Each structure stands twice: as structure tokens, then as C-alpha cells.
Amino acid sequence: MAVRTVERSSDTEPLLSFEEFHARLRAVGEERYHHQHPFHLLMHEGRLSRGQLQAWALNRYYYQSVIPIKDSIILSRGPDPAFRRAWRKRIVDHDGDSTSEGGIQRWLKLAEAAGLNAEQVHAGTGILPATRFAVNEYLNIVRSRSLLEAVASSLTELFSRDLISLRMEKLRQHYPWLSGGLDYFEARLTQAPEDAHFAVNYVYENAKTRAEQELAIQALRDKCDILWAQLDALYFAYVQPGWSPPGAFRMEGK
Amino acid sequence: MAVRTVERSSDTEPLLSFEEFHARLRAVGEERYHHQHPFHLLMHEGRLSRGQLQAWALNRYYYQSVIPIKDSIILSRGPDPAFRRAWRKRIVDHDGDSTSEGGIQRWLKLAEAAGLNAEQVHAGTGILPATRFAVNEYLNIVRSRSLLEAVASSLTELFSRDLISLRMEKLRQHYPWLSGGLDYFEARLTQAPEDAHFAVNYVYENAKTRAEQELAIQALRDKCDILWAQLDALYFAYVQPGWSPPGAFRMEGK
């Protein structure tokens, strides 16, 4: 695949301390995490229409549906039973078990609260090709890069709790008809920080050189780009100029 | 990966004749090929700035650079020496040989004519993440689907000659400073129809059921989406609203 420009660091550069490493990760989040994407700003200001929220719920479902596939790939690459035991939790969180419906099912409830048909959402009819491409790139990353980078690409979870807290408050305030569909976010408030805690420690302990630390930071940057690009595509298709590509979901009214 | 909705056709449905099959392919092109994308319409009306053309040349280079990788994957999956001999031509067309510089080099000349630095273009610095995701999906398709579908995904070449003829005329008319960089398009005027002729015959002869014919048509549709999404991303980042994501190429002036 074509050349990817990563900040080069010679092996003579010192390893970052845990605090320094963590600060570098947080700086990536401040610059690139999708909390500051214009589509989210509109959402939090109550300026999205029902149709626009439907487009968001529909497209984001594709992302949700791929997460346990992504985590299964990581599971398949983890040589250590203790690592796999810890990582397996993520698949349960999303796919559910006998006691819990799981995140995918919860997202479908959100989509239904937004007025969509769950079966059609599940089938993926009308999602934007750009959503598919961005999300599939997440699979490419966890398949083709090192296990360390695959794990590091999950570290957007370091930033998600704050965004989810804010989003729940704003959705309840501006779109009360969605309030019955927020179980997904409720669950993520505790799941995401637990997962991030494990992953950041794993990455710090297993990055043995500064170059590996830099690759991990780049993987987080690339993951942020994947989230950001999904919102760019939604904005372009459903906000401004509002041109959805051939075959994609069309809003009724607005 | 998540469910992909493809038009289902039972095995009782009759095979399409060559003419019917060809008509179905052309209908996909009329609906989805990027000749009618607003970014191309602006280009052909002379309404793109130099900076916007630079963004186009830069991002499209990533696509060009991946084409011979895509064709090498198809080559690696072709069990028949005669097929590989025919397909090998494409790699030569793009990578060049002792007598010809090849399409990638020609695209760099276009980028230079647009005022970009060839080394930076080659390094891919500043391309849109959405470009990378869309183009990488082309690699996903030729790796993960059947050889028939991989070959069918090249069939946008059925439509490219008309677009390239028009584009050369319009670029010369509206952006005369680009005129020295059009060798890429000149070469494609003959290469693309030759390649499409081989590929459409191959797909027709090797699709043994109506279901396989439908999969081939879907592969062409998906390839059109890949081209379309690249222009959506350019439009969003550099035309309207003109928001390029963190880290991407910024236009100087406009």
C-alpha cells in the first residue's frame, strides 16, 4: 500500500514515560477526536432534524456492527490467554450474552427511537459508501498492522466518556423523543473507561522502543480520522450541501 | 463484515445475453459513474481554483498509486497464464518499462503542472483520510471477493474514454497552465478501452449463472461508489463548506 508518513524517531530518542505517553495520546484527542466535529456541535446545540438524526443512527450502526468483528480479529492475533480473556469482554459488551442484550441491540433501539425500522438498519440499506469505507479501514488496520497498533487504535475510548456524558444530556434536552433509546450510551459510560484503562497500560508496557510508541500514537491518530470521516460524510450528505450519493438514504422532509 | 444487500436473483432467472449484460453495465454507469459528480461539473465549467485542482491532483495521485497494486492482487489470483499475460499489461501501463514512463509518473507530471512538489505528492502528505479509505476499499474488494467480481470492478473503464476526452478539452480551455501535464489522459484514451474490452468479455464468459452476473454488476456499482466518494470528500473539504479534516492539505488563498 502507498507510503504512510509517520513521524520518524531514531532509536536514540528516549522512551516516553507513562505520563509523557499519556499526554501525547491526549493531545491527539484534543486535535482530532470527533467531539469537536461540526456535525456533533449541531447535534449538541439541538440543531439537527429528525431526518438528520436518522441518517446518523443508520450510518453509525454500521460502525457498531463491525466493532465486535474488529475485536475478534484482535482476539485472533493475541498470543496470550490473559490478554484474550481481558479483550473478550469487549465482544460480550457488544454482542451480548444470556444476561445482557449487548451494544449492537442497544443501538438498534436507538435507531428505532429515531423512527427507523430495525430490520432495515440491520440490513445496512442506504448507508453511505463513505461510512463503509471508513469503517472497513478500521478492519484493515487491525488486520495489517502490529498487535500493538491494533490495540492502540482502540484508545479513542480514552476520550469517549466525556463526549457520551455530554451527548446524553443534550439528546435528552433537545430531542426528548430519543430519550427511550439511550441505553447504549448508558452502558458505554462504564465500559469504555474500563477498556481504555486496560488498553493504555497494555500499549505502554508492550511498546519497547520510542519508535513503537510513535506507531501507537499514529494508530490513534488514524482511528480518529476514521471517526471524523464518518461525520464529514454525514454532514456533506445530510447538512451542507446536502448531497447524498446515488443509492443512499434520503431524508423525508428534513 | 456486515451484510451487503445485493439484488437477489434465483437460479431460475435466465442468464443475460451479452447485449443485455452490457446494457445493465451501462445503466450503472449512467446512474453512478463520477462523470456527473458536481466536482467534475465545476472542473469542466472552469470554476475550480488552482488550489482546488491541486487538492484534486494530490488526492487522485493516491488512487493512481494504488492501481498497479490492485492489478497485482488480481494477477496473483488469476490461475490461467493467458489471463495473467493479458492483465499484466495494466501494471506496465501504470508502472512503466524501459520505453515508457508509465501512468504514475505521468500523474506526477500533472501534479507538477498544477504547482505541486512531486516528492510531496508521492509521499502522500496531506491527502484526505476519506481518499485513503475509499481507495483502500478497492483493494479490499479485489482481495476478498471472487476473481470474477475483482475483474468486474475494473469496468468503470467502459465509461472513462468519454470523460477523459471531455476533460482534456475542458482543462486545455479553462486551465491552460495545466496543458503541459496531460500525458496521463492522452495515454488512457487508448489504454482504457482496450482494457475494458478484455474485461467485459472475460466477465461475460466467466459468469456462469445469473447470480454471478448480478454479483459482477454489483461490483461495478461498488467501484463507482469508490470513485464518487473521493469527489464527495474533495468537494466537502475544498469547495463547500470547505472544511478539510485535521492534518489535510490546506489551500493557499483559494
Coordinates of C-alpha atoms in Angstrom, one line a residue:
Chain A
M1 CA 0.0 0.0 0.0
A2 CA 1.2 3.5 -0.5
V3 CA 3.7 5.2 1.7
R4 CA 2.3 6.4 5.0
T5 CA 4.2 9.3 6.6
V6 CA 4.8 8.6 10.3
E7 CA 6.9 10.8 12.5
R8 CA 10.3 9.2 12.4
S9 CA 12.1 8.9 15.6
S10 CA 15.6 7.4 15.8
D11 CA 16.2 4.6 18.2
T12 CA 18.4 7.0 20.2
E13 CA 15.4 9.0 21.2
P14 CA 14.4 8.1 24.7
L15 CA 11.2 6.2 25.6
L16 CA 8.4 8.4 26.8
S17 CA 7.4 8.0 30.4
F18 CA 3.9 6.8 31.1
E19 CA 2.9 10.4 31.9
E20 CA 4.5 11.7 28.7
F21 CA 3.0 9.0 26.6
H22 CA -0.5 9.6 28.0
A23 CA -0.1 13.3 27.4
R24 CA 0.8 12.6 23.8
L25 CA -2.3 10.5 23.4
R26 CA -4.5 13.2 25.0
A27 CA -3.0 15.8 22.6
V28 CA -4.1 13.6 19.6
G29 CA -7.6 13.6 21.1
E30 CA -7.7 17.3 21.5
E31 CA -6.6 17.8 17.9
R32 CA -8.6 15.1 16.1
Y33 CA -11.2 13.3 18.2
H34 CA -14.7 13.9 16.8
H35 CA -16.1 15.7 19.8
Q36 CA -15.4 18.9 18.0
H37 CA -16.8 17.9 14.6
P38 CA -19.4 20.3 13.3
F39 CA -22.0 17.6 13.0
H40 CA -21.7 16.8 16.7
L41 CA -21.8 20.5 17.5
L42 CA -25.1 20.8 15.6
M43 CA -26.4 17.8 17.5
H44 CA -25.5 19.2 20.8
E45 CA -27.0 22.5 20.0
G46 CA -30.3 20.9 19.2
R47 CA -30.0 21.9 15.5
L48 CA -30.3 18.5 13.8
S49 CA -33.6 17.5 12.3
R50 CA -35.2 14.1 12.9
G51 CA -34.1 13.0 9.4
Q52 CA -30.5 14.0 10.1
L53 CA -30.5 12.1 13.4
Q54 CA -31.9 9.1 11.5
A55 CA -29.1 9.3 9.0
W56 CA -26.6 9.4 11.9
A57 CA -28.2 6.4 13.7
L58 CA -28.4 4.4 10.4
N59 CA -24.8 5.0 9.4
R60 CA -23.3 4.7 12.9
Y61 CA -25.0 1.3 13.2
Y62 CA -22.6 0.0 10.5
Y63 CA -19.7 1.1 12.7
Q64 CA -21.3 -0.5 15.8
S65 CA -21.9 -3.7 13.9
V66 CA -18.3 -4.0 12.9
I67 CA -16.8 -3.4 16.3
P68 CA -17.0 -7.0 17.6
I69 CA -15.6 -8.2 14.3
K70 CA -12.7 -5.8 14.8
D71 CA -12.3 -7.1 18.3
S72 CA -12.5 -10.7 17.1
I73 CA -9.6 -10.0 14.8
I74 CA -7.6 -8.6 17.7
L75 CA -8.5 -11.6 19.7
S76 CA -7.3 -13.9 17.0
R77 CA -3.9 -12.1 17.0
G78 CA -3.3 -12.2 20.7
P79 CA -1.0 -15.0 21.6
D80 CA -1.5 -14.7 25.4
P81 CA -4.6 -16.3 27.1
A82 CA -4.6 -13.5 29.8
F83 CA -4.8 -10.9 27.0
R84 CA -7.5 -12.7 25.2
R85 CA -9.5 -13.1 28.4
A86 CA -9.4 -9.4 29.0
W87 CA -10.2 -8.5 25.4
R88 CA -13.0 -11.0 25.1
K89 CA -15.1 -8.7 27.4
R90 CA -15.4 -6.2 24.5
I91 CA -17.1 -8.8 22.3
V92 CA -19.6 -9.7 25.0
D93 CA -20.3 -6.0 25.6
H94 CA -21.3 -5.6 22.0
D95 CA -22.8 -8.9 21.1
G96 CA -24.5 -9.6 24.5
D97 CA -24.9 -12.8 26.4
S98 CA -27.7 -14.5 28.4
T99 CA -27.9 -11.7 30.8
S100 CA -27.4 -8.7 28.6
E101 CA -28.6 -7.7 25.1
G102 CA -25.3 -6.1 24.1
G103 CA -24.4 -2.8 22.4
I104 CA -25.5 -3.7 18.9
Q105 CA -29.0 -4.5 20.1
R106 CA -29.0 -1.3 22.1
W107 CA -28.0 0.8 19.1
L108 CA -30.9 -0.7 17.2
K109 CA -33.2 0.5 20.0
L110 CA -31.7 4.0 19.5
A111 CA -32.4 3.7 15.8
E112 CA -36.0 2.7 16.5
A113 CA -36.4 5.6 18.9
A114 CA -35.3 7.8 16.0
G115 CA -38.0 6.4 13.9
L116 CA -36.2 3.8 11.8
N117 CA -37.1 0.2 11.1
A118 CA -34.6 -2.0 12.9
E119 CA -34.6 -4.7 10.2
Q120 CA -33.7 -2.1 7.5
V121 CA -31.0 -0.7 9.8
H122 CA -29.6 -4.1 10.4
A123 CA -29.5 -4.8 6.6
G124 CA -27.5 -1.6 6.1
T125 CA -29.7 -0.5 3.2
G126 CA -28.9 3.1 2.3
I127 CA -25.8 3.7 4.4
L128 CA -23.3 6.0 2.8
P129 CA -20.5 4.3 0.9
A130 CA -18.1 6.6 2.7
T131 CA -19.3 5.1 6.0
R132 CA -18.5 1.7 4.8
F133 CA -15.1 2.7 3.5
A134 CA -14.1 4.4 6.7
V135 CA -15.3 1.6 9.0
N136 CA -13.7 -1.1 6.8
E137 CA -10.4 0.8 7.2
Y138 CA -10.6 0.1 10.9
L139 CA -10.6 -3.6 10.0
N140 CA -7.7 -3.1 7.6
I141 CA -5.7 -1.5 10.4
V142 CA -6.3 -4.3 13.0
R143 CA -5.5 -6.9 10.4
S144 CA -2.5 -5.5 8.8
R145 CA -0.6 -3.6 11.5
S146 CA 1.1 -4.9 14.6
L147 CA -1.0 -6.1 17.5
L148 CA 0.4 -3.2 19.5
E149 CA -1.0 -0.7 16.9
A150 CA -4.3 -2.7 16.6
V151 CA -4.8 -2.3 20.4
A152 CA -3.7 1.3 20.3
S153 CA -6.3 2.1 17.7
S154 CA -9.0 1.4 20.4
L155 CA -7.7 4.3 22.5
T156 CA -10.3 6.8 21.4
E157 CA -12.1 5.2 24.4
L158 CA -9.8 7.4 26.5
F159 CA -12.0 10.4 25.2
S160 CA -15.4 8.8 24.8
R161 CA -16.8 9.1 28.4
D162 CA -16.8 12.9 28.3
L163 CA -18.4 13.0 24.9
I164 CA -21.1 10.4 25.8
S165 CA -22.0 12.2 29.1
L166 CA -22.5 15.5 27.2
R167 CA -24.3 13.8 24.4
M168 CA -26.8 12.1 26.7
E169 CA -27.6 15.4 28.4
K170 CA -28.0 17.2 25.1
L171 CA -30.1 14.4 23.4
R172 CA -32.5 14.4 26.4
Q173 CA -32.7 18.2 26.3
H174 CA -33.2 18.8 22.6
Y175 CA -34.6 15.5 21.3
P176 CA -36.8 14.1 24.1
W177 CA -38.4 11.6 21.7
L178 CA -35.0 9.9 21.6
S179 CA -34.7 9.5 25.4
G180 CA -36.0 6.0 25.5
G181 CA -33.2 4.8 23.2
L182 CA -30.1 5.9 25.2
D183 CA -29.3 2.5 26.9
Y184 CA -26.3 2.1 24.5
F185 CA -24.7 5.3 25.9
E186 CA -25.5 4.5 29.5
A187 CA -23.6 1.2 29.2
R188 CA -20.7 2.8 27.5
L189 CA -20.2 5.2 30.3
T190 CA -18.6 2.4 32.4
Q191 CA -17.5 0.0 29.7
A192 CA -15.3 2.5 27.7
P193 CA -13.2 3.7 30.6
E194 CA -12.5 0.1 31.8
D195 CA -11.5 -0.9 28.3
A196 CA -9.3 2.2 27.8
H197 CA -7.6 1.6 31.1
F198 CA -6.6 -1.9 30.1
A199 CA -5.5 -0.9 26.6
V200 CA -3.4 2.1 27.5
N201 CA -1.5 0.1 30.1
Y202 CA -1.1 -2.8 27.6
V203 CA 0.3 -0.4 24.9
Y204 CA 2.6 1.4 27.3
E205 CA 4.0 -1.9 28.6
N206 CA 4.4 -3.5 25.2
A207 CA 5.9 -0.6 23.3
K208 CA 9.6 -1.4 23.8
T209 CA 11.1 1.4 21.8
R210 CA 10.3 5.0 21.1
A211 CA 9.6 4.1 17.5
E212 CA 6.9 1.6 18.7
Q213 CA 5.4 4.3 20.9
E214 CA 5.2 6.6 17.9
L215 CA 3.5 3.9 15.9
A216 CA 0.9 3.5 18.6
I217 CA 0.3 7.2 18.7
Q218 CA -0.1 7.2 14.9
A219 CA -2.6 4.4 15.1
L220 CA -4.7 6.5 17.5
R221 CA -4.5 9.4 15.0
D222 CA -5.6 7.2 12.2
K223 CA -8.5 5.9 14.3
C224 CA -9.6 9.5 15.0
D225 CA -9.5 10.1 11.2
I226 CA -11.9 7.1 10.8
L227 CA -14.4 8.6 13.2
W228 CA -14.0 12.1 11.8
A229 CA -14.5 11.0 8.2
Q230 CA -17.8 9.3 9.1
L231 CA -19.2 12.7 10.3
D232 CA -17.8 14.6 7.3
A233 CA -19.7 12.2 5.1
L234 CA -22.9 12.7 7.1
Y235 CA -22.5 16.4 7.1
F236 CA -21.9 16.5 3.3
A237 CA -24.9 14.2 2.5
Y238 CA -27.4 15.5 5.0
V239 CA -26.5 19.0 6.2
Q240 CA -24.5 21.0 3.7
P241 CA -24.6 21.0 0.7
G242 CA -26.8 18.0 1.5
W243 CA -25.9 15.8 -1.4
S244 CA -26.2 12.1 -0.7
P245 CA -24.6 9.8 -3.2
P246 CA -26.6 7.6 -5.6
G247 CA -28.5 4.9 -3.7
A248 CA -28.1 6.3 -0.2
F249 CA -30.7 7.0 2.5
R250 CA -32.9 10.1 1.6
M251 CA -34.4 12.2 4.3
E252 CA -38.2 12.6 4.2
G253 CA -39.0 16.3 4.6
K254 CA -35.9 17.3 6.6
Chain B
M1 CA -18.2 -8.0 7.6
A2 CA -21.7 -6.6 7.8
V3 CA -24.4 -7.7 5.5
R4 CA -24.2 -6.3 1.9
T5 CA -27.6 -6.1 0.2
V6 CA -27.3 -7.4 -3.4
E7 CA -30.2 -7.8 -5.7
R8 CA -31.1 -11.4 -5.3
S9 CA -31.9 -13.5 -8.3
S10 CA -32.9 -17.0 -8.1
D11 CA -31.1 -19.6 -10.2
T12 CA -34.2 -19.9 -12.3
E13 CA -33.8 -16.5 -13.7
P14 CA -32.2 -16.7 -17.2
L15 CA -28.7 -15.6 -18.0
L16 CA -28.5 -12.2 -19.5
S17 CA -27.3 -12.2 -23.2
F18 CA -24.2 -10.2 -23.9
E19 CA -26.2 -7.3 -25.1
E20 CA -28.5 -7.3 -22.0
F21 CA -25.5 -7.7 -19.7
H22 CA -23.7 -4.8 -21.4
A23 CA -26.8 -2.7 -21.2
R24 CA -27.1 -3.3 -17.4
L25 CA -23.4 -2.3 -17.0
R26 CA -24.0 0.9 -19.0
A27 CA -27.1 1.7 -16.9
V28 CA -24.9 1.5 -13.7
G29 CA -22.5 4.0 -15.3
E30 CA -25.3 6.4 -16.2
E31 CA -26.6 6.3 -12.6
R32 CA -23.4 6.3 -10.7
Y33 CA -20.2 7.0 -12.7
H34 CA -18.5 10.1 -11.5
H35 CA -18.8 11.9 -14.8
Q36 CA -21.8 13.7 -13.3
H37 CA -20.3 14.5 -9.9
P38 CA -20.6 18.2 -9.0
F39 CA -16.9 18.4 -8.5
H40 CA -16.3 17.3 -12.1
L41 CA -19.0 19.6 -13.4
L42 CA -17.3 22.6 -11.7
M43 CA -14.0 21.4 -13.2
H44 CA -15.4 21.3 -16.7
E45 CA -17.1 24.7 -16.4
G46 CA -13.7 26.2 -15.5
R47 CA -14.9 27.1 -12.0
L48 CA -12.2 25.4 -9.9
S49 CA -9.4 27.4 -8.5
R50 CA -5.8 26.4 -8.8
G51 CA -5.8 25.3 -5.1
Q52 CA -8.9 23.1 -5.7
L53 CA -7.2 21.5 -8.7
Q54 CA -4.1 20.9 -6.6
A55 CA -6.2 19.2 -4.0
W56 CA -7.7 17.0 -6.7
A57 CA -4.3 16.1 -8.3
L58 CA -2.8 15.4 -4.9
N59 CA -5.7 13.1 -3.7
R60 CA -6.2 11.4 -7.0
Y61 CA -2.5 10.5 -7.0
Y62 CA -3.2 8.2 -4.1
Y63 CA -5.7 6.4 -6.3
Q64 CA -3.3 6.2 -9.2
S65 CA -0.5 4.9 -7.0
V66 CA -2.7 2.0 -5.8
I67 CA -3.9 0.9 -9.2
P68 CA -0.9 -1.3 -10.0
I69 CA -1.1 -2.8 -6.5
K70 CA -4.8 -3.6 -7.2
D71 CA -3.8 -5.2 -10.5
S72 CA -1.0 -7.2 -8.9
I73 CA -3.5 -8.7 -6.5
I74 CA -5.8 -9.6 -9.4
L75 CA -2.7 -11.0 -11.2
S76 CA -1.9 -13.1 -8.1
R77 CA -5.4 -14.6 -8.1
G78 CA -5.6 -15.5 -11.8
P79 CA -4.9 -19.2 -12.3
D80 CA -4.5 -19.0 -16.0
P81 CA -1.3 -17.9 -17.8
A82 CA -3.2 -16.4 -20.7
F83 CA -5.3 -14.3 -18.3
R84 CA -2.2 -13.2 -16.4
R85 CA -0.4 -12.2 -19.7
A86 CA -3.4 -10.1 -20.7
W87 CA -3.8 -8.5 -17.2
R88 CA 0.0 -7.8 -16.8
K89 CA -0.3 -5.1 -19.4
R90 CA -2.2 -2.9 -16.9
I91 CA 0.7 -3.0 -14.5
V92 CA 3.1 -2.0 -17.2
D93 CA 0.8 0.8 -18.3
H94 CA 1.0 2.3 -14.8
D95 CA 4.4 1.4 -13.6
G96 CA 6.2 1.9 -17.0
D97 CA 9.1 0.0 -18.6
S98 CA 12.3 0.8 -20.4
T99 CA 10.4 2.5 -23.2
S100 CA 7.6 4.3 -21.3
E101 CA 7.4 6.2 -18.1
G102 CA 4.0 4.8 -17.1
G103 CA 0.8 6.4 -15.7
I104 CA 2.0 7.1 -12.1
Q105 CA 4.9 9.1 -13.4
R106 CA 2.6 10.9 -15.8
W107 CA 0.2 11.8 -13.0
L108 CA 3.1 13.3 -11.1
K109 CA 3.8 15.5 -14.1
L110 CA 0.2 16.6 -14.0
A111 CA 0.6 17.4 -10.3
E112 CA 3.7 19.4 -11.0
A113 CA 1.9 21.3 -13.8
A114 CA -0.7 22.2 -11.1
G115 CA 2.1 23.6 -9.0
L116 CA 2.7 20.8 -6.5
N117 CA 6.0 19.3 -5.5
A118 CA 6.3 15.8 -6.9
E119 CA 8.1 14.4 -3.9
Q120 CA 5.4 15.6 -1.5
V121 CA 2.7 14.2 -3.7
H122 CA 4.5 10.9 -3.9
A123 CA 4.8 10.9 -0.1
G124 CA 1.0 11.4 0.2
T125 CA 1.4 14.1 2.8
G126 CA -1.9 15.9 3.3
I127 CA -4.2 13.6 1.4
L128 CA -7.7 13.3 2.8
P129 CA -8.3 10.3 5.1
A130 CA -11.5 9.7 3.1
T131 CA -9.4 9.3 -0.1
R132 CA -7.3 6.7 1.6
F133 CA -10.4 4.8 2.9
A134 CA -12.2 4.8 -0.4
V135 CA -9.1 3.7 -2.4
N136 CA -8.2 1.0 0.2
E137 CA -11.7 -0.4 -0.2
Y138 CA -10.8 -1.1 -3.8
L139 CA -8.0 -3.3 -2.5
N140 CA -10.4 -4.9 -0.1
I141 CA -12.8 -5.8 -3.0
V142 CA -10.2 -7.3 -5.2
R143 CA -8.7 -9.3 -2.3
S144 CA -11.9 -10.6 -0.7
R145 CA -14.4 -11.1 -3.5
S146 CA -14.3 -13.7 -6.3
L147 CA -11.9 -13.1 -9.2
L148 CA -14.9 -12.5 -11.4
E149 CA -16.0 -9.6 -9.2
A150 CA -12.5 -8.3 -8.9
V151 CA -12.2 -8.1 -12.7
A152 CA -15.7 -6.6 -12.9
S153 CA -14.8 -3.8 -10.6
S154 CA -12.4 -2.5 -13.3
L155 CA -15.3 -2.0 -15.7
T156 CA -15.6 1.7 -15.0
E157 CA -13.1 1.8 -17.9
L158 CA -16.1 1.2 -20.1
F159 CA -17.1 4.8 -19.3
S160 CA -13.7 6.6 -18.9
R161 CA -12.9 7.4 -22.5
D162 CA -15.8 9.8 -22.9
L163 CA -15.0 11.5 -19.6
I164 CA -11.3 11.8 -20.4
S165 CA -11.9 13.3 -23.9
L166 CA -14.2 15.9 -22.4
R167 CA -11.8 16.6 -19.5
M168 CA -8.8 17.1 -21.8
E169 CA -10.7 19.6 -23.9
K170 CA -12.0 21.5 -20.8
L171 CA -8.7 21.5 -19.0
R172 CA -7.0 23.0 -22.0
Q173 CA -9.7 25.5 -22.4
H174 CA -10.1 26.7 -18.8
Y175 CA -6.8 25.9 -17.2
P176 CA -4.2 26.4 -20.0
W177 CA -1.4 26.3 -17.4
L178 CA -2.2 22.6 -16.9
S179 CA -1.8 21.8 -20.6
G180 CA 1.7 20.5 -20.3
G181 CA 0.6 17.9 -17.8
L182 CA -2.0 15.9 -19.8
D183 CA 0.1 13.0 -21.0
Y184 CA -1.6 10.7 -18.5
F185 CA -5.0 11.3 -20.1
E186 CA -3.6 11.0 -23.6
A187 CA -2.4 7.5 -22.8
R188 CA -5.6 6.4 -21.1
L189 CA -7.6 7.3 -24.3
T190 CA -6.3 4.1 -25.9
Q191 CA -5.4 2.0 -22.8
A192 CA -8.7 2.1 -21.1
P193 CA -10.9 0.9 -24.0
E194 CA -8.5 -1.9 -24.7
D195 CA -8.6 -3.0 -21.1
A196 CA -12.4 -2.7 -20.8
H197 CA -12.9 -4.7 -24.0
F198 CA -10.9 -7.6 -22.5
A199 CA -12.5 -7.3 -19.0
V200 CA -16.1 -7.2 -20.2
N201 CA -15.6 -10.2 -22.4
Y202 CA -13.9 -12.1 -19.5
V203 CA -16.7 -11.3 -17.1
Y204 CA -19.4 -12.3 -19.6
E205 CA -17.7 -15.6 -20.4
N206 CA -16.9 -16.5 -16.8
A207 CA -20.2 -15.6 -15.2
K208 CA -21.9 -18.9 -15.4
T209 CA -25.2 -18.1 -13.6
R210 CA -27.5 -15.1 -13.4
A211 CA -26.4 -14.7 -9.8
E212 CA -22.8 -14.4 -10.8
Q213 CA -23.8 -11.8 -13.5
E214 CA -25.6 -9.8 -10.7
L215 CA -22.5 -10.0 -8.5
A216 CA -20.4 -8.6 -11.3
I217 CA -22.9 -5.8 -11.8
Q218 CA -22.8 -5.1 -8.1
A219 CA -19.0 -4.9 -8.1
L220 CA -19.2 -2.3 -10.8
R221 CA -21.7 -0.3 -8.7
D222 CA -19.4 -0.5 -5.7
K223 CA -16.5 0.6 -7.8
C224 CA -18.5 3.6 -8.9
D225 CA -19.2 4.4 -5.3
I226 CA -15.4 4.4 -4.6
L227 CA -14.8 7.0 -7.3
W228 CA -17.8 9.1 -6.3
A229 CA -16.8 9.1 -2.6
Q230 CA -13.4 10.5 -3.5
L231 CA -15.0 13.5 -5.2
D232 CA -17.6 14.0 -2.3
A233 CA -14.6 14.2 0.1
L234 CA -12.8 16.8 -2.2
Y235 CA -16.0 18.8 -2.5
F236 CA -16.6 18.9 1.2
A237 CA -13.0 19.8 2.1
Y238 CA -12.2 22.2 -0.7
V239 CA -15.5 23.6 -2.2
Q240 CA -18.4 23.6 0.2
P241 CA -18.5 24.0 3.1
G242 CA -14.7 23.8 2.6
W243 CA -13.7 22.0 5.8
S244 CA -10.7 19.8 5.4
P245 CA -10.1 17.5 8.3
P246 CA -7.2 17.9 10.8
G247 CA -3.9 17.3 9.1
A248 CA -5.1 17.5 5.5
F249 CA -3.7 19.7 2.6
R250 CA -4.7 23.4 3.0
M251 CA -5.2 25.6 0.0
E252 CA -3.2 28.8 -0.2
G253 CA -5.5 31.6 -1.0
K254 CA -8.2 29.7 -2.8

